[in-house]
Amino acid sequence: MPGWTFHLGPFLRSIEFSVTPQAFSFQALEKGRWLPGVTEEQPEEAEHREVEMFRQVLGKTLGFVGYTIQYGCIAHCAFEYIGEFVVCSGPSMEPTIVNHDIVFNERMSRHLFKIEKGDIVIAKSPFDPHMNICKRVVGLEGDKVCTGAPSDLFKTHTYVPKGHVWLEGDNLTNSSDSRNYGPIPYALIRGRVCLKLWPPHSFGTLSESPTKRIIKNPNNSD
């Protein structure tokens, strides 16, 4: 094979360059021993290496996306069927729930149709589906409820239609509720508030309604 030999001193006795149409190689002879050669990468090898790198990057990316979707689905199911933490705002549920209280809103009761009278629920506003309201269930379907304020001299009543609930705030003098917009569909209920988490001194279950609103069934007398 054609080549050229150069002497570079006592450490490297000779260096030989070999040129071929396929590759360029370099080898050095040190004290009678050939050093490993450095060979230029073939185009096919470079292309194969790039393809492998692309496959690795693509595989990691798809794996990350897959894990993201998987854990996103788990989180969605947890919030949809187990519960969520809610920061409350507004005075309508005082003194039971005050501004900035943090409560846990469980979803199982809603899905199992276990919402009962006296429960505090989180529901979608009948006026704005992007807004949630926190109220107490005062009447279920078929119940006779008072539509006026406690101070009204003449009481007015109505019946809760099928598939609906009657919601009121504990702070009757400062609450917009079913007395204003009527009974709301059961489907708007997002869950039942079962626990107050914050502030620490109020941690625990929620108290009963301070309004003492009497719920009458259709078969009860006035």
Coordinates of C-alpha atoms in Angstrom, one line a residue, residues 1-126:
M1 CA 0.0 0.0 0.0
P2 CA 1.5 3.4 -0.9
G3 CA 2.6 5.6 2.0
W4 CA 5.0 8.0 3.5
T5 CA 7.3 7.5 6.5
F6 CA 8.7 10.3 8.7
H7 CA 11.1 10.0 11.7
L8 CA 10.0 12.2 14.7
G9 CA 12.6 11.5 17.4
P10 CA 13.2 8.9 20.1
F11 CA 9.6 8.6 21.3
L12 CA 8.0 8.1 18.0
R13 CA 10.3 6.1 15.8
S14 CA 8.1 6.5 12.7
I15 CA 4.7 7.7 11.6
E16 CA 3.1 6.2 8.6
F17 CA 0.3 7.8 6.6
S18 CA -1.7 5.5 4.4
V19 CA -4.2 6.9 1.9
T20 CA -6.8 4.7 0.3
P21 CA -10.0 5.6 -1.7
Q22 CA -12.2 4.4 1.2
A23 CA -10.6 5.9 4.3
F24 CA -7.8 7.8 5.8
S25 CA -5.8 6.1 8.6
F26 CA -3.1 7.1 10.9
Q27 CA -0.8 4.9 12.9
A28 CA 2.4 5.6 14.9
L29 CA 5.1 3.2 15.8
E30 CA 6.4 3.8 19.4
K31 CA 9.4 1.8 20.4
G32 CA 8.6 -1.0 18.0
R33 CA 4.8 -1.1 18.9
W34 CA 2.0 0.1 16.6
L35 CA -0.3 2.6 18.3
P36 CA -4.1 2.3 17.6
G37 CA -5.1 3.9 14.4
V38 CA -7.7 6.7 13.9
T39 CA -9.9 6.0 11.0
E40 CA -12.2 8.5 9.4
E41 CA -15.9 7.5 9.8
Q42 CA -17.6 6.1 6.7
P43 CA -20.7 8.0 5.4
E44 CA -22.8 4.9 6.0
E45 CA -21.7 4.7 9.6
A46 CA -22.3 8.4 10.3
E47 CA -25.8 8.1 8.8
H48 CA -26.5 5.0 10.9
R49 CA -25.3 6.8 14.1
E50 CA -27.5 9.8 13.4
V51 CA -30.5 7.5 12.8
E52 CA -29.8 5.8 16.1
M53 CA -29.5 9.1 18.0
F54 CA -32.8 10.3 16.4
R55 CA -34.5 7.0 17.5
Q56 CA -33.2 7.5 21.1
V57 CA -34.4 11.1 21.3
L58 CA -37.7 10.2 19.8
G59 CA -38.2 7.3 22.1
K60 CA -37.4 9.4 25.2
T61 CA -39.8 12.1 24.0
L62 CA -42.6 9.7 23.4
G63 CA -42.0 8.1 26.7
F64 CA -42.2 11.4 28.5
V65 CA -45.4 12.3 26.7
G66 CA -46.8 8.9 27.5
Y67 CA -46.0 9.3 31.3
T68 CA -47.5 12.9 31.2
I69 CA -50.7 11.6 29.7
Q70 CA -50.9 8.7 32.1
Y71 CA -50.4 10.8 35.2
G72 CA -52.7 13.5 33.8
C73 CA -55.5 10.9 33.5
I74 CA -54.8 9.7 37.0
A75 CA -55.0 13.2 38.4
H76 CA -58.2 13.9 36.4
C77 CA -59.8 10.8 37.8
A78 CA -58.7 11.7 41.3
F79 CA -60.2 15.2 41.1
E80 CA -63.4 14.0 39.3
Y81 CA -64.2 11.0 41.5
I82 CA -62.4 11.4 44.8
G83 CA -62.3 15.1 45.6
E84 CA -60.5 18.4 45.6
F85 CA -59.3 21.3 47.8
V86 CA -61.3 24.5 47.5
V87 CA -60.5 28.0 48.8
C88 CA -63.8 29.7 49.6
S89 CA -64.5 33.4 49.2
G90 CA -67.5 35.6 50.0
P91 CA -69.7 36.1 53.1
S92 CA -72.7 34.0 52.1
M93 CA -71.8 30.9 54.2
E94 CA -70.7 32.8 57.4
P95 CA -70.3 31.9 60.1
T96 CA -69.9 28.3 59.0
I97 CA -67.4 29.1 56.3
V98 CA -65.6 32.5 56.1
N99 CA -63.5 34.1 53.5
H100 CA -60.3 32.3 52.6
D101 CA -61.2 29.1 54.4
I102 CA -59.9 25.9 52.7
V103 CA -62.2 23.0 52.6
F104 CA -62.2 19.5 51.1
N105 CA -64.9 18.8 48.5
E106 CA -65.5 15.1 48.1
R107 CA -67.1 13.8 44.9
M108 CA -68.3 10.3 45.7
S109 CA -71.5 11.5 47.4
R110 CA -72.5 13.4 44.3
H111 CA -71.9 10.4 41.9
L112 CA -73.7 8.0 44.2
F113 CA -76.6 10.4 44.7
K114 CA -76.0 10.5 48.4
I115 CA -76.4 14.3 48.8
E116 CA -78.7 14.9 51.8
K117 CA -80.5 17.9 53.3
G118 CA -78.2 19.9 55.4
D119 CA -75.1 19.1 53.4
I120 CA -72.9 21.9 52.2
V121 CA -72.1 21.5 48.5
I122 CA -70.0 23.1 45.8
A123 CA -72.1 23.7 42.7
K124 CA -71.8 25.5 39.4
S125 CA -73.5 28.8 39.3
P126 CA -76.8 28.7 37.3

